[in-house]
Amino acid sequence: MKIPLLDLKAHHTPIEKELLAAIGEVLRSQAFILGPTVKNLEERIASYSHTAHAIGVSSGTDALLVSLMALDIGPGDEVITTAYSFFATAGVISRLGAKPVFVDIDPTSYNIDPDKIEPAITAKTKAIIAVHLYGQIADMSAIQAVADRHSLKVVEDAAQAIGAENQEGKRAGELGDLGCFSFFPSKNLGALGDGGMVVTNDAALAEKVRMLRVHGGKPKYYHSIVGGNFRLDAIQAAVVNVKLNYLDGWTAARQENAKRYTELFIKSGLVEKMGVKLPKPIYKDSGTAHFHIYNQYVIRVPNRDKLRAYLKENEIGHDVYYPIPFHLQECFQDLGYKKGDFPESERAANETIALPIYPELTAEMQEEVVSRIAQFLIA
Ligand SMILES: *Cc1c(COP(=O)(O)O)cnc(C)c1O
């Protein structure tokens, strides 16, 4: 059985009529740039993430970029972040002329290890970007405590974590100074193209992001600051508005799938006999429905690269998020890091594999995924 890593056709087909109607409405209104559709989504995302303000932007990457711009990050500044994330997290720091400073991850959650942040702080450090990788909130209380001690700003890269909650029921995006979401199609809440959102409880930062997204003009054509075109398209906002109605159901389906994988992996003997490591939600005991929203289901396996080849041969979708930690990327070589600097990030890059977890995945497909892995690793 061929099993894709993600099946966007299965995801969109049941809501195709609704999506087309929403797109048609924008077409007939001719309000393509910002306007009521974008505003409506902003209000709903603010409410969904328990924040006072939300600003629709052109992508998750631009949400991060514009957040750092709103914090006046630039040449001479250092921004601390994880060594292990999607490229955008570190790329935006460099693009503003600031210096990314990397910190290793916690091997269980794959999120930044808060204990390693303080030693990385210098007089130039201005901010921390915390990433909620795979859909689980980083240890924000520990991160915020460090930030408070050194008067640093905290930006949440919540691209993979919309709706995720910590042990206190606080949601991704409401914990830092600014929170960033992505509507890239493979995220839990995806557009039919690019889009993103910045959320914040700080009215002044919200106002600044709003200005920056339209070249810094306020009023139009009067520029006290330099921004860019970072607007969210009304058509994409209309699509995301429809899909937001389904998000909690999709999250529940992802969580059900994760639970089923855990049962199947334990039953298969892979955990006990082969030392396969399953995702461990750190907020499990909180009782919140959203402790981990499983944008990705990532396991650690022995013999990872040979397993990948076997799965590919057998048409089982999978990927590695991410094969090269930031400090080993060619473009960051001038930062002076070397192999061995962040051993947990390097280990994660070598040992982990992401399996299909999308809401439409069936129990039968999951059984096939686990039995293929067992066939390779045990037989
Ligand atoms: C997807 C992603 C981004 C970037 O979002 P885009 O909308 O693709 O620009 C940033 N950070 C992380 C962790 C992501 O997963």
mmCIF file of N, CA and C and ligand atoms in Angstrom, residues 58-64 84-89 131-134 157-161 180-187 193-196 295 322, ligand 1:
data_model
loop_
_atom_site.group_PDB
_atom_site.id
_atom_site.type_symbol
_atom_site.label_atom_id
_atom_site.label_comp_id
_atom_site.label_asym_id
_atom_site.label_seq_id
_atom_site.Cartn_x
_atom_site.Cartn_y
_atom_site.Cartn_z
ATOM 1 N N SER A 58 2.607 37.752 4.988
ATOM 2 C CA SER A 58 2.769 36.994 3.751
ATOM 3 C C SER A 58 3.262 35.549 3.919
ATOM 4 N N SER A 59 3.872 35.217 5.043
ATOM 5 C CA SER A 59 4.335 33.847 5.280
ATOM 6 C C SER A 59 4.774 33.724 6.734
ATOM 7 N N GLY A 60 5.075 32.516 7.151
ATOM 8 C CA GLY A 60 5.633 32.315 8.482
ATOM 9 C C GLY A 60 7.014 32.940 8.580
ATOM 10 N N THR A 61 7.763 32.838 7.504
ATOM 11 C CA THR A 61 9.093 33.447 7.473
ATOM 12 C C THR A 61 8.982 34.960 7.659
ATOM 13 N N ASP A 62 8.056 35.577 6.932
ATOM 14 C CA ASP A 62 7.892 37.027 7.058
ATOM 15 C C ASP A 62 7.330 37.410 8.427
ATOM 16 N N ALA A 63 6.550 36.523 9.045
ATOM 17 C CA ALA A 63 6.071 36.788 10.409
ATOM 18 C C ALA A 63 7.267 36.919 11.344
ATOM 19 N N LEU A 64 8.238 36.012 11.187
ATOM 20 C CA LEU A 64 9.452 36.062 12.012
ATOM 21 C C LEU A 64 10.274 37.304 11.694
ATOM 22 N N TYR A 84 18.363 23.619 15.962
ATOM 23 C CA TYR A 84 17.631 22.578 15.234
ATOM 24 C C TYR A 84 16.213 23.026 14.921
ATOM 25 N N SER A 85 16.004 23.515 13.693
ATOM 26 C CA SER A 85 14.675 23.972 13.283
ATOM 27 C C SER A 85 14.666 24.116 11.772
ATOM 28 N N PHE A 86 13.515 24.554 11.239
ATOM 29 C CA PHE A 86 13.459 24.910 9.830
ATOM 30 C C PHE A 86 14.320 26.143 9.597
ATOM 31 N N PHE A 87 14.901 26.241 8.402
ATOM 32 C CA PHE A 87 15.900 27.266 8.111
ATOM 33 C C PHE A 87 15.456 28.694 8.440
ATOM 34 N N ALA A 88 14.172 28.974 8.219
ATOM 35 C CA ALA A 88 13.674 30.346 8.384
ATOM 36 C C ALA A 88 13.982 30.913 9.763
ATOM 37 N N THR A 89 13.930 30.064 10.792
ATOM 38 C CA THR A 89 14.150 30.522 12.164
ATOM 39 C C THR A 89 15.479 31.264 12.295
ATOM 40 N N VAL A 131 11.393 28.018 19.353
ATOM 41 C CA VAL A 131 10.608 27.281 18.351
ATOM 42 C C VAL A 131 9.825 26.175 19.053
ATOM 43 N N HIS A 132 8.544 26.064 18.708
ATOM 44 C CA HIS A 132 7.729 24.963 19.248
ATOM 45 C C HIS A 132 7.736 23.846 18.210
ATOM 46 N N LEU A 133 8.816 23.088 18.198
ATOM 47 C CA LEU A 133 9.048 22.153 17.094
ATOM 48 C C LEU A 133 8.082 20.968 17.122
ATOM 49 N N TYR A 134 7.631 20.595 15.958
ATOM 50 C CA TYR A 134 6.731 19.454 15.714
ATOM 51 C C TYR A 134 5.321 19.638 16.295
ATOM 52 N N ASP A 157 8.471 31.080 17.524
ATOM 53 C CA ASP A 157 8.255 30.513 16.194
ATOM 54 C C ASP A 157 7.265 29.373 16.376
ATOM 55 N N ALA A 158 5.982 29.721 16.194
ATOM 56 C CA ALA A 158 4.902 28.762 16.414
ATOM 57 C C ALA A 158 4.355 28.250 15.086
ATOM 58 N N ALA A 159 5.215 28.247 14.055
ATOM 59 C CA ALA A 159 4.785 27.833 12.718
ATOM 60 C C ALA A 159 4.202 26.419 12.726
ATOM 61 N N GLN A 160 4.724 25.560 13.608
ATOM 62 C CA GLN A 160 4.262 24.167 13.647
ATOM 63 C C GLN A 160 3.312 23.925 14.816
ATOM 64 N N ALA A 161 2.867 24.985 15.487
ATOM 65 C CA ALA A 161 2.225 24.758 16.788
ATOM 66 C C ALA A 161 0.948 25.552 17.027
ATOM 67 N N CYS A 180 4.581 33.786 16.060
ATOM 68 C CA CYS A 180 4.547 33.723 14.597
ATOM 69 C C CYS A 180 3.948 32.413 14.118
ATOM 70 N N PHE A 181 2.938 32.517 13.268
ATOM 71 C CA PHE A 181 2.316 31.334 12.669
ATOM 72 C C PHE A 181 2.571 31.316 11.168
ATOM 73 N N SER A 182 2.543 30.114 10.605
ATOM 74 C CA SER A 182 2.674 29.935 9.157
ATOM 75 C C SER A 182 1.430 29.241 8.629
ATOM 76 N N PHE A 183 0.960 29.688 7.485
ATOM 77 C CA PHE A 183 -0.140 28.991 6.803
ATOM 78 C C PHE A 183 0.367 28.253 5.566
ATOM 79 N N PHE A 184 1.644 27.898 5.549
ATOM 80 C CA PHE A 184 2.183 27.030 4.487
ATOM 81 C C PHE A 184 1.292 25.786 4.421
ATOM 82 N N PRO A 185 1.019 25.282 3.214
ATOM 83 C CA PRO A 185 0.017 24.218 3.090
ATOM 84 C C PRO A 185 0.233 22.973 3.964
ATOM 85 N N SER A 186 1.478 22.674 4.334
ATOM 86 C CA SER A 186 1.704 21.458 5.129
ATOM 87 C C SER A 186 1.562 21.677 6.634
ATOM 88 N N LYS A 187 1.294 22.903 7.052
ATOM 89 C CA LYS A 187 1.103 23.143 8.486
ATOM 90 C C LYS A 187 -0.291 22.673 8.898
ATOM 91 N N GLY A 193 -1.373 28.121 -0.523
ATOM 92 C CA GLY A 193 -0.256 28.955 -0.938
ATOM 93 C C GLY A 193 0.421 29.452 0.325
ATOM 94 N N ASP A 194 1.059 30.604 0.229
ATOM 95 C CA ASP A 194 1.771 31.121 1.395
ATOM 96 C C ASP A 194 0.921 32.082 2.211
ATOM 97 N N GLY A 195 1.216 32.137 3.488
ATOM 98 C CA GLY A 195 0.561 33.085 4.386
ATOM 99 C C GLY A 195 1.101 32.909 5.786
ATOM 100 N N GLY A 196 0.863 33.890 6.638
ATOM 101 C CA GLY A 196 1.316 33.791 8.026
ATOM 102 C C GLY A 196 0.604 34.800 8.894
ATOM 103 N N ASN A 295 2.181 18.390 14.479
ATOM 104 C CA ASN A 295 2.433 18.768 13.086
ATOM 105 C C ASN A 295 3.320 17.698 12.460
ATOM 106 N N TYR A 322 15.328 17.914 10.942
ATOM 107 C CA TYR A 322 15.941 18.355 9.693
ATOM 108 C C TYR A 322 17.286 17.648 9.577
HETATM 109 C C1 LIG B 1 7.191 26.393 8.156
HETATM 110 C C2 LIG B 1 8.086 26.999 9.152
HETATM 111 C C3 LIG B 1 8.522 28.325 9.045
HETATM 112 C C4 LIG B 1 8.296 29.188 7.837
HETATM 113 O O1 LIG B 1 7.013 29.316 7.425
HETATM 114 P P1 LIG B 1 6.703 29.692 5.879
HETATM 115 O O2 LIG B 1 5.260 30.047 5.925
HETATM 116 O O3 LIG B 1 6.994 28.491 5.069
HETATM 117 O O4 LIG B 1 7.546 30.848 5.524
HETATM 118 C C5 LIG B 1 9.283 28.847 10.069
HETATM 119 N N1 LIG B 1 9.630 28.102 11.135
HETATM 120 C C6 LIG B 1 9.246 26.821 11.269
HETATM 121 C C7 LIG B 1 9.632 26.069 12.490
HETATM 122 C C8 LIG B 1 8.469 26.225 10.283
HETATM 123 O O5 LIG B 1 8.115 24.952 10.406
#
